[in-house]
Amino acid sequence: MSVKRRLCVGHIDESGSALRAKVPVLLESISYTPTLQDVDYIRDGQYPLLTSAASAALRGAPQLASDLAALAGQTKNIRREVQPWVMSVASLTPTALANASVDLNFPRSNLRLEWVHGYRGEDCRGNVRYTSTGEIVYPAARLGIVYSPLEHQQRYMTGHPGDIVSFGISPDCCVVATGESGAHPNLICWDAVSCRPLAILAGLHTVAITQLAFSQSGERVASLGGDVGRTLVVYGWRQGVRLFSARSDLLGSSLSISFVDDGSDSIAACGVGEPFACFWRREGAVIVRRRGAFGRRARRQPTLCLARCGDVLLSGQASGHLYVWHGRNCVQAIQAHRGSLNTMYVGSHAVITGGKDGKVRQWSYSLDPGASFDLSELGANPTIRSVCLSSDGSKMLVGTGGNEIYELSAADGSDALGGPVTSSHFGRSMCGIACHPLKAEFVSCGADCTIRAWDIVTRNPVRTAKLDSPVSCIAYHPNGDLIAVGLGYPSTPDETSPLSSPKSGGFNILNETDLSIAFEARDSALSLLACQFSPDGEILAFASEDCSVYLYACAEEYESIGQCRRHTAPVRCLDFSKDSRWVRSCSDDGQLYFFNANSAQYQSNLSALKDIRWATESCLFGYGVAGSHDAAGQDGAALTACARAQGGDEGPETGGGVIATGDSYGRLRLTRFPSRHGAVHLEWCGHAGIIKAVVFDSDETHLLTAGQDDRCVMQWALKDDEREEEDADHRDEDEAEDYASELRDNEEFERPFDAEKVIDIMKVSSTVEARPVFCKY
């Protein structure tokens, strides 16, 4: 049966005939296999699954998570052996606290999320958009973020327990839909102005919700799952009902979904594997799925993105071609980019495409080529992952594979804001952060080989440097004029074959003013995992994956003092004493050791060190964090980062201030220091996955946290808690109502212990004008 092929894209001239294509089409070739240089969809759709205990903990089922964690612990530790550091704690109890009771009061400090540096662009696409008010909305970690360029402020939607991996926005740009990864992922539709959830849809998808799209009316939302069958589901989201579901059977990752026409039953989906594109359309009383017909005009190949334009559908291909579909038939192919065509957007003024070649191109509705902007010099990884055009056609939003967002002029491609809307690290992981000892700045490092300096007050990046090796750890000199960085791919305790680079194990000393290299050396053959300067600035210590701690004399051109040898596993954390005489370190096998900083000799007499004051509290094992291990481990999580705020306490090592800890589930906690068994804490969620580092700034007004897997830096304002210590038992009704109002602010999402958390959530939901709809099947 012959098929009538149209060569136009939704526009008909006055005589009614189709506009002729002005670009030659491809002929003959049946299939096309892209090379790795042509594409950047390798990581799309590859989302790690959480353990059962982690999923239960993040979804508010602590008892189930605890039971599952206990079962897993029995399997891993059949002999029920106690970690070595736990036995050492008895000898490290400070003299003044030997008979002291546990302080059961909440910490005097509280946190408020102030800023998020980061965006998920590396393995997701088409996820940066303008809202109806001209603000910018995008996902990062577990948060939906709405940014106001005029006010330079962020607002947050905080309802997801898992990583946000899919994104969609209604045609009127008022409602945002986000989907997450997880065993039973949620789809949340939320208001783009208030950031309040309007509907929560869950129960059918598994693994992840990888793609989302709204219908033309905005009343329906379609989603693709990460399960084996790549299940398609169409919801009437306002009513909370499932209207249709079917398997798409796309092989490999599914990369896009779109409603094809004004009808709510015509849908297209595409992906990396066969059949590359498939279409659903109602035929009589049933909805039928059919494979896309590429025909002789186009090569069969991975299809990366879809967008409706008039009465036809546009698709971006791995070869960089732009395909035009009428129904399920491909009728035209246009060479648009060199390398894969990753993303496209059909606006009210033009069609915009973006590709791996770092170019953004404009097209008319009849696909006549317009302006082309080369953004290959923009950022560290300028492959284009998302594009959007403002409602007046004057500005464009561009999301890159370097996890950066830029707002550009649509006329000449110039940077409209003078810098990125947001930026962060990309690649394998983020590795560390350090705060300037004298200024309101901090630096971060990652496996993308970059070092980035940020201003805490303006919340903007101020300097960036790219090295020729991944950077695994970072620290400021006490004077603030130098920065030490360790090189190598950061490993995790579970990795059996960690990656390496030619310069793994080396270290650089950078000038703080311009991040230029002042000194470099190498003694370790494996990656350096942590570094610290002594408080007097005389000694530099590096913890290595080769189970050693290296000590260097700063005043003698970093001549080696010695190598601390005692550990039998990679060393991940270290601290100096306040008098710069001692170093403590902890390793993956649970060992906590102490060394003389001037000779690198091991100190076996733990009792002699119990009253030593430590300049930092980054070691994960020790007396000061024992209670935090209990809080994290009760549902199977592991403590992954910690830092102490002194709070002006300069007395003996009897406590004072607070300790902030991060765990492998992405939870952040505040506890009074020292954190002892049975101590209470306040809890926040924002990061997705492991919190790699936490650090307080020099004046202890802010806390910075780094997500290893989400590659985001979150800036939290540290403030005094207005509640009195006895509030938990003696608040009157007026005070309790005031506290509930504070929690209702969408920028506040602290999580104290479970009973209080349930009460607060109930109060919050009662104030939402459009009550969330829960839909389970």
Coordinates of N, CA and C in Angstrom, one line a residue, residues 635-768:
D635 N 18.6 2.0 60.0 CA 17.9 1.6 58.8 C 18.8 1.2 57.6
G636 N 20.0 0.9 57.9 CA 21.0 0.4 56.9 C 21.8 1.4 56.3
A637 N 21.7 2.7 56.6 CA 22.6 3.7 56.0 C 24.0 3.7 56.6
A638 N 24.9 4.3 55.9 CA 26.3 4.4 56.5 C 26.6 5.9 56.6
L639 N 27.3 6.2 57.6 CA 27.8 7.6 57.8 C 28.9 7.9 56.8
T640 N 28.8 9.0 56.0 CA 29.7 9.2 54.9 C 30.5 10.6 55.1
A641 N 30.0 11.5 55.9 CA 30.7 12.8 56.1 C 30.2 13.4 57.4
C642 N 31.1 14.2 58.0 CA 30.8 14.9 59.2 C 31.7 16.1 59.4
A643 N 31.1 17.1 60.1 CA 31.9 18.3 60.4 C 31.3 18.9 61.7
R644 N 32.1 19.7 62.5 CA 31.6 20.2 63.7 C 31.7 21.8 63.6
A645 N 30.6 22.4 64.2 CA 30.6 23.8 64.4 C 30.8 24.0 65.9
Q646 N 31.9 24.8 66.2 CA 32.3 25.0 67.6 C 31.3 25.8 68.4
G647 N 30.6 26.8 67.7 CA 29.7 27.6 68.4 C 30.3 28.5 69.4
G648 N 31.6 28.9 69.2 CA 32.3 29.8 70.1 C 32.8 29.1 71.4
D649 N 32.6 27.7 71.5 CA 33.0 27.0 72.7 C 34.5 26.8 72.6
E650 N 35.3 27.3 73.5 CA 36.7 27.1 73.5 C 37.2 26.5 74.8
G651 N 36.3 25.8 75.5 CA 36.6 25.1 76.8 C 37.2 23.8 76.5
P652 N 37.4 23.0 77.5 CA 38.0 21.6 77.4 C 37.1 20.8 76.5
E653 N 37.5 19.6 76.1 CA 36.8 18.7 75.2 C 35.6 18.1 75.9
T654 N 34.7 18.9 76.3 CA 33.5 18.4 77.0 C 32.3 18.6 76.2
G655 N 32.4 19.0 74.9 CA 31.3 19.2 74.1 C 31.1 20.6 73.8
G656 N 29.9 20.9 73.2 CA 29.6 22.2 72.8 C 29.5 22.3 71.3
G657 N 28.6 23.2 70.8 CA 28.4 23.3 69.4 C 27.6 22.1 68.9
V658 N 27.6 22.0 67.6 CA 26.8 20.9 66.9 C 27.7 20.2 65.9
I659 N 27.3 18.9 65.6 CA 28.0 18.2 64.6 C 27.0 17.9 63.5
A660 N 27.4 18.1 62.2 CA 26.6 17.8 61.1 C 27.1 16.6 60.4
T661 N 26.2 15.7 60.1 CA 26.6 14.4 59.4 C 25.7 14.2 58.2
G662 N 26.3 13.5 57.2 CA 25.6 13.1 56.0 C 25.8 11.6 55.9
D663 N 24.8 10.9 55.3 CA 24.8 9.5 55.1 C 24.6 9.0 53.7
S664 N 24.6 7.7 53.5 CA 24.6 7.2 52.2 C 23.2 7.2 51.5
Y665 N 22.2 7.6 52.3 CA 20.8 7.8 51.8 C 20.6 9.3 51.4
G666 N 21.6 10.1 51.5 CA 21.4 11.5 51.2 C 20.8 12.4 52.3
R667 N 20.7 11.9 53.5 CA 20.1 12.6 54.6 C 21.2 13.4 55.4
L668 N 20.8 14.6 55.8 CA 21.7 15.5 56.6 C 21.1 15.6 58.0
R669 N 22.0 15.5 59.0 CA 21.5 15.6 60.4 C 22.3 16.6 61.2
L670 N 21.7 17.2 62.1 CA 22.3 18.0 63.1 C 22.1 17.4 64.5
T671 N 23.2 17.3 65.3 CA 23.2 16.7 66.6 C 24.1 17.5 67.5
R672 N 23.7 17.6 68.8 CA 24.7 18.2 69.8 C 26.0 17.5 69.8
F673 N 27.1 18.2 70.0 CA 28.4 17.5 70.1 C 28.8 17.4 71.5
P674 N 29.3 16.2 71.9 CA 29.5 15.0 71.1 C 28.2 14.2 70.9
S675 N 28.1 13.5 69.7 CA 26.9 12.8 69.4 C 27.1 11.4 70.1
R676 N 26.3 11.2 71.2 CA 26.5 10.0 71.9 C 25.2 9.1 71.7
H677 N 25.3 7.8 72.1 CA 24.3 6.9 72.0 C 23.0 7.4 72.6
G678 N 21.9 7.4 71.8 CA 20.6 7.9 72.3 C 20.4 9.4 72.1
A679 N 21.3 10.1 71.5 CA 21.1 11.5 71.3 C 20.1 11.8 70.2
V680 N 19.4 12.9 70.3 CA 18.4 13.2 69.3 C 19.0 14.1 68.3
H681 N 18.3 14.2 67.1 CA 18.8 15.0 66.0 C 17.7 15.6 65.2
L682 N 18.1 16.6 64.4 CA 17.2 17.1 63.4 C 17.7 16.6 62.0
E683 N 16.7 16.4 61.1 CA 17.1 15.8 59.8 C 16.5 16.5 58.6
W684 N 17.3 16.6 57.5 CA 16.8 17.2 56.3 C 17.2 16.2 55.1
C685 N 16.4 16.3 54.1 CA 16.7 15.6 52.8 C 16.7 16.5 51.7
G686 N 17.7 16.3 50.8 CA 17.8 17.1 49.6 C 18.7 16.5 48.6
H687 N 19.8 15.9 49.0 CA 20.7 15.2 48.1 C 20.1 13.9 47.7
A688 N 20.6 13.4 46.5 CA 20.2 12.1 46.0 C 21.4 11.2 46.1
G689 N 21.4 10.3 47.0 CA 22.6 9.4 47.1 C 23.5 9.9 48.2
I690 N 24.8 9.5 48.1 CA 25.8 9.7 49.1 C 26.1 11.2 49.3
I691 N 26.1 11.7 50.5 CA 26.7 13.0 50.8 C 28.2 12.8 51.0
K692 N 28.9 13.3 50.1 CA 30.4 13.1 50.1 C 31.1 13.9 51.1
A693 N 30.7 15.2 51.3 CA 31.4 16.1 52.2 C 30.4 17.1 52.9
V694 N 30.7 17.5 54.1 CA 30.0 18.6 54.8 C 31.0 19.4 55.4
V695 N 30.9 20.7 55.4 CA 31.9 21.6 56.0 C 31.2 23.0 56.4
F696 N 31.5 23.5 57.5 CA 31.0 24.8 57.9 C 32.0 25.9 57.4
D697 N 31.4 27.1 57.1 CA 32.3 28.2 56.7 C 33.0 28.8 57.9
S698 N 33.9 29.7 57.7 CA 34.8 30.2 58.7 C 34.1 30.9 59.9
D699 N 32.9 31.6 59.7 CA 32.2 32.2 60.8 C 31.0 31.4 61.2
E700 N 30.9 30.2 60.7 CA 29.9 29.2 61.1 C 28.5 29.7 61.0
T701 N 28.2 30.4 59.9 CA 26.9 30.9 59.6 C 26.3 30.0 58.5
H702 N 27.1 29.3 57.8 CA 26.6 28.4 56.7 C 27.2 27.0 56.7
L703 N 26.5 26.1 56.2 CA 27.0 24.7 56.1 C 26.9 24.4 54.6
L704 N 28.0 23.8 54.0 CA 28.1 23.4 52.6 C 28.1 21.9 52.6
T705 N 27.3 21.3 51.7 CA 27.2 19.9 51.5 C 27.4 19.5 50.1
A706 N 28.1 18.5 49.8 CA 28.4 18.0 48.5 C 27.9 16.6 48.2
G707 N 27.1 16.5 47.2 CA 26.5 15.2 46.8 C 27.5 14.4 45.8
Q708 N 27.9 13.2 46.2 CA 28.8 12.5 45.4 C 28.2 12.1 44.0
D709 N 26.9 11.6 44.1 CA 26.3 11.1 42.8 C 25.5 12.2 42.1
D710 N 24.8 13.1 42.9 CA 24.0 14.1 42.2 C 24.9 15.3 41.8
R711 N 26.2 15.3 42.2 CA 27.2 16.3 41.8 C 26.6 17.8 42.1
C712 N 25.9 17.9 43.2 CA 25.4 19.2 43.6 C 26.0 19.7 44.8
V713 N 26.2 21.0 45.0 CA 26.6 21.6 46.2 C 25.4 22.4 46.8
M714 N 25.0 22.1 48.0 CA 23.9 22.8 48.7 C 24.4 23.7 49.8
Q715 N 24.0 24.9 49.8 CA 24.4 25.9 50.8 C 23.2 26.1 51.7
W716 N 23.5 25.8 53.0 CA 22.5 25.9 54.1 C 22.8 27.0 55.0
A717 N 21.9 27.8 55.4 CA 22.1 28.9 56.4 C 21.9 28.3 57.8
L718 N 22.9 28.4 58.6 CA 22.9 27.9 60.0 C 22.4 29.0 60.9
K719 N 21.3 28.8 61.6 CA 20.7 29.8 62.5 C 20.3 29.2 63.8
D720 N 20.2 30.1 64.8 CA 19.8 29.6 66.1 C 18.4 29.1 66.1
D721 N 18.1 28.0 66.8 CA 16.8 27.5 66.9 C 16.0 28.3 67.9
E722 N 14.8 28.8 67.5 CA 14.0 29.7 68.3 C 13.3 28.9 69.5
R723 N 13.3 27.6 69.3 CA 12.6 26.8 70.4 C 13.5 26.7 71.6
E724 N 13.0 26.7 72.7 CA 13.7 26.4 74.0 C 14.0 24.9 74.1
E725 N 14.9 24.6 74.9 CA 15.3 23.2 75.1 C 14.1 22.3 75.5
E726 N 13.3 22.8 76.3 CA 12.2 22.0 76.8 C 10.9 22.1 75.9
D727 N 11.1 22.6 74.7 CA 9.9 22.8 73.8 C 9.3 21.5 73.5
A728 N 10.1 20.4 73.4 CA 9.5 19.1 72.9 C 8.4 18.6 73.9
D729 N 8.5 19.0 75.2 CA 7.5 18.6 76.2 C 6.6 19.7 76.6
H730 N 7.0 20.9 76.5 CA 6.2 22.0 77.2 C 5.8 23.1 76.3
R731 N 5.7 22.9 74.9 CA 5.2 24.0 74.1 C 3.7 24.1 74.3
D732 N 3.2 25.4 74.3 CA 1.8 25.6 74.4 C 1.3 25.6 73.0
E733 N -0.1 25.7 72.8 CA -0.7 25.5 71.5 C -0.3 26.6 70.5
D734 N -0.1 27.9 71.0 CA 0.3 29.0 70.2 C 1.7 28.8 69.6
E735 N 2.6 28.3 70.5 CA 4.0 28.1 70.0 C 4.0 27.0 69.0
A736 N 3.2 25.9 69.3 CA 3.2 24.8 68.3 C 2.7 25.2 67.0
E737 N 1.7 26.1 67.0 CA 1.1 26.6 65.7 C 2.1 27.4 64.9
D738 N 2.9 28.3 65.6 CA 3.9 29.1 65.0 C 5.0 28.2 64.4
Y739 N 5.3 27.1 65.0 CA 6.4 26.2 64.5 C 5.9 25.5 63.2
A740 N 4.6 25.1 63.2 CA 4.0 24.5 62.1 C 4.0 25.5 60.9
S741 N 3.8 26.7 61.1 CA 3.8 27.7 60.0 C 5.2 27.8 59.4
E742 N 6.2 27.7 60.3 CA 7.5 27.8 59.7 C 7.8 26.6 58.8
L743 N 7.3 25.4 59.2 CA 7.5 24.3 58.4 C 6.7 24.3 57.1
R744 N 5.6 25.1 57.0 CA 4.8 25.2 55.8 C 5.5 26.0 54.7
D745 N 6.5 26.8 55.1 CA 7.3 27.5 54.1 C 8.0 26.5 53.2
N746 N 7.9 26.6 51.8 CA 8.4 25.6 51.0 C 10.0 25.6 51.0
E747 N 10.6 26.6 51.6 CA 12.0 26.6 51.7 C 12.5 25.8 53.0
E748 N 11.6 25.5 53.9 CA 11.9 24.8 55.1 C 11.4 23.4 55.0
F749 N 12.4 22.4 55.2 CA 11.9 21.1 55.2 C 12.8 20.2 56.2
E750 N 12.9 20.7 57.4 CA 13.6 20.0 58.4 C 12.8 18.8 58.8
R751 N 13.5 17.7 59.3 CA 12.9 16.5 59.6 C 13.4 16.0 61.0
P752 N 12.7 16.3 62.1 CA 13.1 15.8 63.4 C 12.6 14.3 63.5
F753 N 12.6 13.8 64.7 CA 12.3 12.3 64.8 C 10.9 12.0 64.3
D754 N 10.7 10.7 64.1 CA 9.5 10.3 63.3 C 8.2 10.8 63.8
A755 N 7.9 10.7 65.1 CA 6.6 11.1 65.6 C 6.3 12.6 65.3
E756 N 7.3 13.5 65.4 CA 7.1 14.9 65.1 C 7.0 15.1 63.6
K757 N 7.7 14.3 62.9 CA 7.6 14.4 61.4 C 6.2 14.1 60.9
V758 N 5.6 13.1 61.4 CA 4.2 12.7 61.0 C 3.3 13.8 61.3
I759 N 3.3 14.4 62.4 CA 2.4 15.5 62.8 C 2.6 16.7 61.9
D760 N 3.9 17.1 61.6 CA 4.1 18.2 60.8 C 3.6 18.0 59.4
I761 N 3.8 16.9 58.8 CA 3.3 16.6 57.5 C 1.8 16.7 57.4
M762 N 1.1 16.2 58.4 CA -0.3 16.3 58.4 C -0.7 17.8 58.5
K763 N -0.1 18.6 59.2 CA -0.4 20.0 59.3 C -0.2 20.7 58.0
V764 N 1.0 20.4 57.3 CA 1.3 21.0 56.1 C 0.2 20.7 55.0
S765 N -0.2 19.4 54.9 CA -1.1 19.0 53.9 C -2.5 19.6 54.1
S766 N -2.8 19.9 55.3 CA -4.1 20.5 55.6 C -4.2 21.9 55.1
T767 N -3.1 22.6 54.8 CA -3.1 24.0 54.4 C -3.0 24.1 52.8
V768 N -2.7 23.0 52.1 CA -2.6 23.1 50.7 C -4.0 23.3 50.1

